[in-house]
Short mmCIF file of C-alpha atoms in Angstrom, two decimals:
data_model
loop_
_atom_site.label_atom_id
_atom_site.label_comp_id
_atom_site.label_asym_id
_atom_site.label_seq_id
_atom_site.Cartn_x
_atom_site.Cartn_y
_atom_site.Cartn_z
CA MET A 624 0.00 0.00 0.00
CA ARG A 625 2.87 2.37 0.77
CA ALA A 626 4.32 1.68 -2.66
CA GLY A 627 0.92 2.41 -4.18
CA LEU A 628 0.65 5.74 -2.33
CA ARG A 629 4.15 6.72 -3.47
CA ALA A 630 3.06 5.93 -7.03
CA LEU A 631 0.18 8.42 -7.04
CA THR A 632 0.19 10.63 -10.10
CA SER A 633 -0.48 14.37 -10.01
CA ARG A 634 -4.11 13.62 -10.68
CA GLY A 635 -4.21 11.05 -7.87
CA ARG A 636 -2.63 13.47 -5.39
CA SER A 637 -5.10 16.17 -6.41
CA PHE A 638 -8.01 13.80 -5.84
CA LEU A 639 -6.64 12.76 -2.46
CA ALA A 640 -6.04 16.35 -1.36
CA SER A 641 -9.47 17.44 -2.55
CA GLY A 642 -11.13 14.54 -0.75
CA VAL A 643 -9.34 15.27 2.53
CA ALA A 644 -10.24 18.96 2.23
CA ALA A 645 -13.89 18.05 1.58
CA LEU A 646 -13.94 15.79 4.63
CA LEU A 647 -12.48 18.51 6.87
CA MET A 648 -14.97 21.08 5.63
CA ALA A 649 -17.84 18.61 6.05
CA VAL A 650 -16.87 18.01 9.67
CA LEU A 651 -16.49 21.75 10.39
CA LEU A 652 -19.73 22.72 8.66
CA GLY A 653 -21.73 19.61 9.54
CA GLU A 654 -22.61 18.91 5.90
CA ASN A 655 -23.43 15.24 5.41
CA ASP A 656 -23.62 15.47 1.61
CA LEU A 657 -20.19 17.10 1.43
CA PHE A 658 -18.90 14.35 3.71
CA ARG A 659 -20.16 11.67 1.29
CA ILE A 660 -18.47 13.47 -1.60
CA GLY A 661 -15.22 13.68 0.38
CA VAL A 662 -15.33 9.96 1.14
CA LEU A 663 -15.89 9.15 -2.53
CA VAL A 664 -13.12 11.43 -3.81
CA THR A 665 -10.66 10.23 -1.14
CA SER A 666 -11.41 6.54 -1.67
CA LEU A 667 -10.84 6.59 -5.45
CA PRO A 668 -7.02 7.08 -5.37
CA LEU A 669 -6.73 4.81 -2.31
CA LEU A 670 -8.61 1.99 -4.02
CA ALA A 671 -6.61 2.54 -7.22
CA ALA A 672 -3.36 2.37 -5.24
CA MET A 673 -4.50 -0.87 -3.57
CA VAL A 674 -5.44 -2.52 -6.87
CA VAL A 675 -2.24 -1.46 -8.63
CA ALA A 676 -0.08 -2.53 -5.68
CA ARG A 677 -1.63 -6.01 -5.76
CA THR A 678 -0.37 -6.55 -9.33
CA ARG A 679 3.12 -5.20 -8.72
CA TYR A 680 4.97 -8.52 -8.49
CA ARG A 681 2.69 -10.70 -10.58
CA LEU A 682 4.20 -10.30 -14.04
CA SER A 683 6.95 -12.40 -15.59
CA CYS A 684 9.21 -11.25 -18.40
CA ALA A 685 11.54 -12.92 -20.90
CA ARG A 686 13.60 -11.46 -23.74
CA ARG A 687 14.96 -13.09 -26.89
CA LEU A 688 17.53 -11.70 -29.36
CA ASP A 689 17.51 -12.89 -32.95
CA PRO A 690 20.33 -13.10 -33.82
CA PRO A 691 22.43 -12.64 -30.65
CA ARG A 692 25.26 -11.38 -32.90
CA ALA A 693 24.71 -8.80 -35.61
CA GLU A 694 27.12 -7.31 -38.11
CA VAL A 695 27.79 -3.60 -38.21
CA GLY A 696 24.86 -1.99 -39.99
CA GLY A 697 22.73 -5.13 -39.59
CA GLU A 698 19.53 -5.48 -37.62
CA ALA A 699 18.55 -7.70 -34.72
CA THR A 700 15.02 -8.41 -33.52
CA VAL A 701 14.26 -8.16 -29.81
CA THR A 702 11.20 -10.10 -28.64
CA LEU A 703 9.68 -9.31 -25.25
CA ARG A 704 7.37 -11.89 -23.67
CA LEU A 705 5.16 -10.69 -20.82
CA GLU A 706 2.95 -13.08 -18.87
CA ASN A 707 0.30 -12.24 -16.30
CA VAL A 708 0.62 -14.99 -13.69
CA THR A 709 -2.33 -13.84 -11.57
CA ARG A 710 -6.03 -14.68 -11.81
CA LEU A 711 -6.98 -11.04 -12.29
CA PRO A 712 -6.50 -9.03 -15.48
CA THR A 713 -4.03 -6.18 -15.33
CA GLY A 714 -4.80 -2.57 -15.94
CA LEU A 715 -3.07 -0.33 -18.43
CA LEU A 716 0.59 -1.30 -18.93
CA LEU A 717 3.21 1.15 -20.18
CA ILE A 718 6.33 -0.77 -21.27
CA GLU A 719 9.81 0.65 -21.84
CA ASP A 720 12.96 -1.32 -22.55
CA THR A 721 16.44 0.00 -21.78
CA VAL A 722 18.52 0.28 -24.96
CA PRO A 723 21.96 1.93 -25.34
CA TYR A 724 22.02 5.12 -27.38
CA ALA A 725 24.12 3.42 -30.09
CA LEU A 726 21.23 1.02 -30.81
CA GLY A 727 18.59 3.72 -31.21
CA VAL A 728 15.84 5.30 -29.13
CA ARG A 729 14.24 3.49 -26.24
CA PRO A 730 11.21 1.49 -27.42
CA ARG A 731 7.93 2.23 -25.64
CA PHE A 732 4.66 0.30 -25.90
CA VAL A 733 1.18 0.48 -24.38
CA LEU A 734 -0.89 -2.59 -23.50
CA ASP A 735 -4.53 -2.00 -22.62
CA LYS A 736 -4.68 -5.03 -20.35
CA VAL A 737 -3.48 -8.60 -20.06
CA GLU A 738 -6.06 -11.18 -19.10
CA SER A 739 -5.53 -13.80 -16.40
CA ARG A 740 -2.68 -16.14 -17.39
CA GLY A 741 -2.42 -14.16 -20.59
CA VAL A 742 0.76 -13.72 -22.61
CA ARG A 743 1.81 -10.82 -24.82
CA GLU A 744 4.79 -10.76 -27.18
CA ILE A 745 6.22 -7.51 -28.48
CA ASP A 746 8.89 -7.18 -31.17
CA TYR A 747 11.15 -4.29 -32.01
CA ARG A 748 14.35 -3.91 -34.03
CA VAL A 749 17.75 -2.48 -33.16
CA ARG A 750 20.77 -1.72 -35.30
CA SER A 751 24.18 -0.18 -34.78
CA ASP A 752 26.92 1.23 -36.99
CA LEU A 753 29.44 0.77 -34.18
CA ARG A 754 31.07 -2.46 -33.03
CA GLY A 755 30.85 -3.54 -29.42
CA ARG A 756 28.90 -5.36 -26.72
CA TYR A 757 25.62 -3.70 -25.81
CA THR A 758 23.45 -4.54 -22.81
CA ILE A 759 19.72 -4.50 -23.54
CA GLY A 760 17.51 -4.22 -20.49
CA PRO A 761 16.31 -4.25 -17.86
CA LEU A 762 12.67 -3.82 -18.86
CA SER A 763 10.48 -1.42 -16.91
CA VAL A 764 6.70 -1.75 -16.75
CA ARG A 765 4.51 1.07 -15.52
CA ILE A 766 1.17 -0.20 -14.24
CA ALA A 767 -1.60 2.40 -14.28
CA ASP A 768 -5.24 2.35 -13.26
CA PRO A 769 -7.99 3.27 -15.78
CA PHE A 770 -8.44 6.73 -14.21
CA GLY A 771 -4.74 7.65 -14.32
CA LEU A 772 -4.59 8.15 -10.55
CA VAL A 773 -1.75 5.70 -9.86
CA GLU A 774 1.25 4.76 -11.95
CA LEU A 775 3.59 2.16 -10.46
CA THR A 776 6.93 1.36 -12.13
CA ARG A 777 8.46 -2.07 -11.87
CA SER A 778 11.92 -2.87 -13.26
CA PHE A 779 12.85 -6.44 -14.05
CA THR A 780 16.37 -7.64 -13.37
CA ILE A 781 17.06 -9.60 -16.54
CA SER A 782 19.17 -8.16 -19.32
CA ASP A 783 20.74 -9.56 -22.47
CA THR A 784 23.86 -8.76 -24.46
CA LEU A 785 23.90 -8.01 -28.16
CA VAL A 786 27.32 -8.33 -29.81
CA VAL A 787 27.82 -6.14 -32.86
CA VAL A 788 30.67 -7.73 -34.82
CA PRO A 789 32.66 -6.29 -37.72
CA GLN A 790 31.28 -6.64 -41.22
CA VAL A 791 32.42 -9.88 -42.84
CA VAL A 792 32.58 -10.22 -46.63
CA ALA A 793 33.08 -13.43 -48.57
CA LEU A 794 36.57 -13.75 -50.04
CA PRO A 795 37.59 -15.61 -53.18
CA HIS A 796 39.62 -18.76 -52.68
CA VAL A 797 43.36 -18.16 -52.78
CA ARG A 798 45.78 -21.02 -52.30
CA LEU A 799 47.75 -20.22 -49.15
CA SER A 800 49.84 -23.03 -47.72
CA GLY A 801 50.45 -23.46 -44.01
CA GLU A 802 52.86 -25.57 -42.01
CA TRP A 803 51.29 -28.82 -40.84
CA THR A 804 51.70 -29.37 -37.16
CA GLY A 805 49.96 -31.48 -34.56
CA GLY A 806 49.74 -32.81 -31.02
CA GLY A 807 49.57 -36.61 -31.07
CA ASP A 808 52.14 -39.21 -30.00
CA SER A 809 53.89 -39.45 -33.33
CA ARG A 810 53.62 -38.75 -37.00
CA THR A 811 51.37 -40.96 -39.08
CA ARG A 812 53.03 -44.25 -39.87
CA SER A 813 52.12 -46.55 -42.69
CA VAL A 814 51.23 -50.13 -41.84
CA ALA A 815 53.07 -52.81 -43.74
CA ALA A 816 51.03 -54.83 -46.19
CA ALA A 817 52.09 -58.05 -44.51
CA GLY A 818 50.72 -57.05 -41.11
CA ASP A 819 51.03 -54.59 -38.26
CA ASP A 820 54.53 -55.48 -37.07
CA ASP A 821 55.74 -52.03 -38.09
CA VAL A 822 53.28 -50.25 -35.78
CA ALA A 823 55.35 -48.49 -33.09
CA PRO A 824 53.80 -49.38 -29.71
CA ARG A 825 54.40 -47.90 -26.28
CA GLU A 826 53.76 -49.07 -22.75
CA TYR A 827 50.21 -48.99 -21.38
CA ARG A 828 49.28 -45.88 -19.37
CA GLN A 829 46.43 -45.44 -16.91
CA GLY A 830 43.32 -44.39 -18.86
CA ASP A 831 44.38 -45.82 -22.25
CA ASP A 832 41.62 -47.48 -24.25
CA LEU A 833 42.01 -51.27 -24.03
CA ARG A 834 40.96 -51.50 -27.66
CA ARG A 835 44.36 -50.02 -28.55
CA VAL A 836 46.29 -52.84 -26.85
CA HIS A 837 48.82 -54.34 -29.28
CA TRP A 838 48.76 -58.01 -28.26
CA ARG A 839 51.76 -59.15 -30.30
CA SER A 840 54.01 -56.53 -28.69
CA THR A 841 52.48 -57.30 -25.30
CA ALA A 842 53.49 -60.96 -25.65
CA ARG A 843 56.98 -59.95 -26.79
CA HIS A 844 57.64 -57.46 -23.96
CA GLY A 845 55.75 -59.22 -21.19
CA GLU A 846 53.70 -56.12 -20.33
CA LEU A 847 50.73 -54.33 -21.83
CA MET A 848 51.66 -52.33 -24.92
CA VAL A 849 49.31 -50.03 -26.87
CA ARG A 850 49.42 -48.50 -30.33
CA ARG A 851 50.52 -44.88 -30.44
CA GLU A 852 47.95 -42.28 -31.35
CA GLU A 853 48.19 -40.96 -34.83
CA GLN A 854 49.29 -37.38 -35.20
CA GLN A 855 46.41 -34.89 -35.38
CA TRP A 856 47.40 -32.67 -38.27
CA GLN A 857 46.24 -29.10 -38.58
CA SER A 858 47.48 -26.16 -40.58
CA ARG A 859 48.32 -23.23 -38.32
CA GLY A 860 48.45 -19.55 -39.00
CA ALA A 861 48.56 -16.14 -37.33
CA LEU A 862 46.61 -12.96 -38.02
CA LEU A 863 48.23 -9.64 -37.05
CA LEU A 864 46.04 -6.55 -36.73
CA ASP A 865 47.60 -3.09 -36.45
CA THR A 866 45.47 -1.11 -33.96
CA ARG A 867 47.83 1.84 -33.40
CA ARG A 868 45.92 5.11 -33.47
CA TYR A 869 48.67 7.06 -35.20
CA ALA A 870 48.87 4.43 -37.98
CA HIS A 871 45.28 5.06 -39.15
CA ARG A 872 43.32 7.94 -40.61
CA GLY A 873 39.71 9.07 -40.48
CA GLU A 874 36.98 8.76 -37.87
CA GLY A 875 33.85 6.70 -37.50
CA PRO A 876 32.68 3.61 -39.39
CA ARG A 877 34.51 4.61 -42.58
CA SER A 878 37.91 5.19 -40.98
CA SER A 879 40.90 3.15 -42.03
CA PHE A 880 40.88 1.48 -38.60
CA GLU A 881 37.34 0.15 -39.01
CA VAL A 882 38.18 -1.02 -42.53
CA ALA A 883 41.21 -2.83 -41.12
CA VAL A 884 39.11 -4.55 -38.44
CA SER A 885 36.55 -5.62 -41.05
CA ALA A 886 39.33 -6.91 -43.31
CA ALA A 887 40.86 -8.89 -40.44
CA ALA A 888 37.45 -10.38 -39.59
CA SER A 889 36.79 -11.36 -43.21
CA ILE A 890 40.22 -12.95 -43.61
CA GLY A 891 40.04 -14.74 -40.26
CA VAL A 892 36.59 -16.22 -40.92
CA HIS A 893 37.62 -17.20 -44.45
CA LEU A 894 40.76 -19.03 -43.22
CA ALA A 895 38.92 -20.66 -40.30
CA HIS A 896 36.31 -22.07 -42.68
CA GLU A 897 39.14 -23.56 -44.72
CA GLY A 898 40.34 -25.45 -41.63
CA LEU A 899 43.21 -23.23 -40.52
CA GLY A 900 44.05 -23.16 -36.81
CA LEU A 901 44.31 -19.42 -36.27
CA ARG A 902 45.63 -17.13 -33.56
CA LEU A 903 45.04 -13.40 -33.33
CA VAL A 904 47.82 -10.93 -32.52
CA THR A 905 47.67 -7.14 -32.26
CA ASP A 906 50.38 -4.57 -31.62
CA GLN A 907 49.60 -5.14 -27.92
CA GLY A 908 50.42 -8.87 -28.07
CA ALA A 909 48.51 -12.13 -28.48
CA GLU A 910 44.73 -12.25 -27.98
CA HIS A 911 43.03 -15.29 -26.47
CA LEU A 912 40.70 -17.22 -28.77
CA THR A 913 38.73 -20.27 -27.64
CA ASP A 914 39.32 -23.51 -29.52
CA SER A 915 35.62 -24.15 -30.10
CA GLY A 916 33.75 -21.91 -32.49
CA LEU A 917 36.91 -20.20 -33.72
CA SER A 918 35.04 -17.89 -36.11
CA TRP A 919 32.68 -16.65 -33.40
CA SER A 920 35.49 -16.27 -30.89
CA LEU A 921 37.48 -14.23 -33.40
CA LEU A 922 34.50 -12.00 -34.21
CA ASP A 923 33.65 -11.51 -30.52
CA THR A 924 37.24 -10.44 -29.86
CA LEU A 925 37.35 -8.10 -32.85
CA ALA A 926 34.02 -6.59 -31.77
CA MET A 927 35.81 -5.13 -28.74
CA VAL A 928 39.09 -4.09 -30.39
CA ARG A 929 39.90 -0.42 -29.85
CA HIS A 930 42.69 1.95 -30.86
CA SER A 931 45.93 1.58 -28.97
CA ALA A 932 48.36 4.34 -28.02
CA ALA A 933 51.38 2.27 -29.06
CA ARG A 934 53.86 3.75 -31.52
CA SER A 935 55.56 0.50 -32.45
CA LEU A 936 54.68 -3.02 -33.60
CA GLU A 937 57.37 -4.48 -31.36
CA LEU A 938 55.00 -6.34 -29.01
CA GLY A 939 53.06 -7.79 -31.91
CA VAL A 940 56.19 -8.93 -33.75
CA THR A 941 57.51 -10.49 -30.53
CA ALA A 942 54.22 -12.36 -29.98
CA LEU A 943 54.35 -13.72 -33.53
CA ARG A 944 57.95 -14.84 -33.08
CA GLN A 945 57.30 -16.48 -29.71
CA GLY A 946 54.23 -18.35 -30.93
CA GLY A 947 56.14 -20.25 -33.59
CA GLY A 948 54.86 -23.03 -35.79
CA ASP A 949 52.87 -20.70 -38.04
CA GLY A 950 52.87 -21.76 -41.65
CA LEU A 951 50.90 -18.69 -42.65
CA ILE A 952 51.12 -15.09 -41.41
CA VAL A 953 48.59 -12.48 -42.53
CA ALA A 954 49.23 -8.92 -41.34
CA VAL A 955 46.61 -6.17 -41.70
CA LEU A 956 48.62 -2.98 -41.38
CA GLY A 957 48.17 0.77 -41.26
CA SER A 958 50.97 3.26 -41.81
CA LEU A 959 54.46 1.78 -41.38
CA ASP A 960 57.97 3.13 -41.63
CA PRO A 961 60.70 1.13 -43.40
CA GLU A 962 62.38 0.11 -40.12
CA GLU A 963 59.13 -1.42 -38.80
CA ALA A 964 58.67 -3.14 -42.16
CA ARG A 965 62.15 -4.69 -41.87
CA GLU A 966 61.35 -6.06 -38.40
CA LEU A 967 58.15 -7.55 -39.71
CA ALA A 968 59.79 -8.90 -42.86
CA ARG A 969 62.23 -11.01 -40.79
CA LEU A 970 59.33 -13.15 -39.55
CA ARG A 971 59.09 -14.83 -42.91
CA HIS A 972 61.43 -17.74 -43.49
CA SER A 973 61.48 -20.92 -45.53
CA GLY A 974 58.18 -22.80 -45.29
CA VAL A 975 56.16 -19.77 -44.17
CA THR A 976 53.71 -17.94 -46.39
CA ALA A 977 53.40 -14.26 -45.43
CA VAL A 978 50.72 -11.85 -46.69
CA ALA A 979 50.64 -8.14 -45.87
CA VAL A 980 47.36 -6.27 -46.34
CA LEU A 981 48.60 -2.67 -46.53
CA LEU A 982 45.99 0.03 -46.05
CA ASP A 983 46.95 3.00 -48.17
CA VAL A 984 46.01 5.46 -45.44
CA ASP A 985 46.96 8.44 -47.62
CA THR A 986 43.83 7.79 -49.68
CA TRP A 987 41.47 8.31 -46.73
CA ASP A 988 39.70 11.64 -46.66
CA GLY A 989 41.22 14.01 -44.16
CA GLY A 990 44.30 11.85 -43.84
CA GLU A 991 47.69 13.43 -43.25
CA PRO A 992 50.16 12.14 -45.84
CA ASP A 993 53.13 10.04 -44.76
CA ALA A 994 56.66 11.03 -45.57
CA ALA A 995 57.19 10.95 -49.32
CA GLY A 996 57.89 7.46 -50.61
CA ASN A 997 57.16 5.67 -47.31
CA TYR A 998 54.40 3.50 -48.71
CA GLN A 999 56.44 2.38 -51.72
CA ALA A 1000 59.48 1.79 -49.47
CA VAL A 1001 57.45 -0.44 -47.14
CA GLN A 1002 56.12 -2.40 -50.11
CA GLY A 1003 59.62 -2.87 -51.42
CA VAL A 1004 61.01 -4.08 -48.09
CA LEU A 1005 58.24 -6.64 -47.54
CA ALA A 1006 58.06 -7.84 -51.14
CA GLY A 1007 61.84 -8.12 -51.26
CA ASN A 1008 61.66 -10.58 -48.35
CA GLY A 1009 59.06 -12.77 -50.04
CA TRP A 1010 55.90 -11.25 -48.58
CA ARG A 1011 52.80 -11.12 -50.74
CA ILE A 1012 51.38 -7.61 -50.83
CA VAL A 1013 47.67 -6.71 -50.96
CA ARG A 1014 47.03 -2.96 -51.31
CA LEU A 1015 43.76 -1.76 -49.80
CA PRO A 1016 42.90 1.87 -50.64
CA ALA A 1017 39.92 3.85 -49.36
CA GLY A 1018 36.63 2.80 -50.93
CA ALA A 1019 37.87 -0.66 -51.93
CA SER A 1020 36.60 -3.93 -50.48
CA ILE A 1021 39.00 -6.57 -49.22
CA ALA A 1022 37.16 -9.05 -51.44
CA SER A 1023 38.10 -7.08 -54.57
CA VAL A 1024 41.86 -7.13 -53.83
CA TRP A 1025 42.26 -10.44 -51.99
CA GLN A 1026 43.35 -12.21 -55.20
CA ASP A 1027 46.63 -10.28 -54.94
CA ALA A 1028 47.52 -12.59 -52.03
CA ALA A 1029 48.32 -15.24 -54.66
CA ASN A 1030 51.15 -13.12 -56.11
CA ARG A 1031 54.45 -14.42 -54.77
CA GLY A 1032 57.05 -11.80 -54.00
CA ARG A 1033 55.29 -9.12 -56.07
CA TYR A 1034 53.20 -6.18 -55.05
CA ALA A 1035 50.32 -4.15 -56.44
CA LEU A 1036 50.61 -0.50 -57.44
CA SER A 1037 46.95 0.24 -58.18
CA GLY A 1038 44.88 -2.71 -57.08
CA GLY A 1039 46.56 -5.23 -59.40
CA ALA A 1040 49.88 -7.02 -59.53
CA ALA A 1041 52.93 -5.17 -60.76
#
């Protein structure tokens, strides 16, 4: 009841004050008719507060996001499900969901009433041109009586997270080899046509599958011997993303930084779908990616990538060198100087395929030009060390230039191979 009285609207307070005043005057003047009017006017907001207060905690709410991840510029549908779990119908419901400013204005809806055990579902759409994780909710429901005397607000506790990931474009297939590595007991061995005598066994260990027991070797050695596990082969690669603020130009969704993030996402998803075991490295060092759902883990990580204040790629180069075992290195880079290019170029050695996606930041509107000849010098250093160069100017899609990754030791001057 106290909550209901605190929820009185201006109209409800006016009614209550008028009713109390009428009652006081009726007592002072001895007017029975005025007393009846005072009782009626006073009881209306009190009864409304009582009815509204009874329904305060008798609604349940659920929210569904479809899809839970949306690309930049894409839309997601939010479905609200409200259920009246009481035996009495509700009054007027004013519904407002909490949505971050980046996803648009807060959605508001009006429900006349919800019958006993009734369910209402409400849909609305959200979209964002900015990457990130956005919390949607909690939902607030304002319960009002038909006369507008009481308006009680209830906020639910549940909230959901919408992840806005970078835009991913389909890339044409380019043959990029990677070093085959694995984590089993030994490399795959061929079995002789005459039998399995050439299978290299080892001693039995606690937890080994008894179906792998090699009985002939067991009889020979006098103890349980099992076949070694075959090597689990997987091609490994590394993706380097340059996030340094000073290495990029422009602001907002069309900046060179956002284009670089989108390019890294497209390349990473493309390589993951082709079976490459991928790790992500930035100029700040290695980023953690989960083994399961590599594409989603990569996109979730890239959704939160922000500019760094670093002036050098040293930490990123060190992380690539320490990781080791990468048969493929793809670097998405902003502005570089020749010395940084030489440090990066040394990562490539025999058996490693290296691709540099160079954003021509001078072509971005409002960009400050690099020192004369820097871009061509960087291309020359990397290409001279066997890197494959993909030039990405402003306005171009990574899909339109990705074929240049097939050019060995050559680089593009204007979107094609030179």
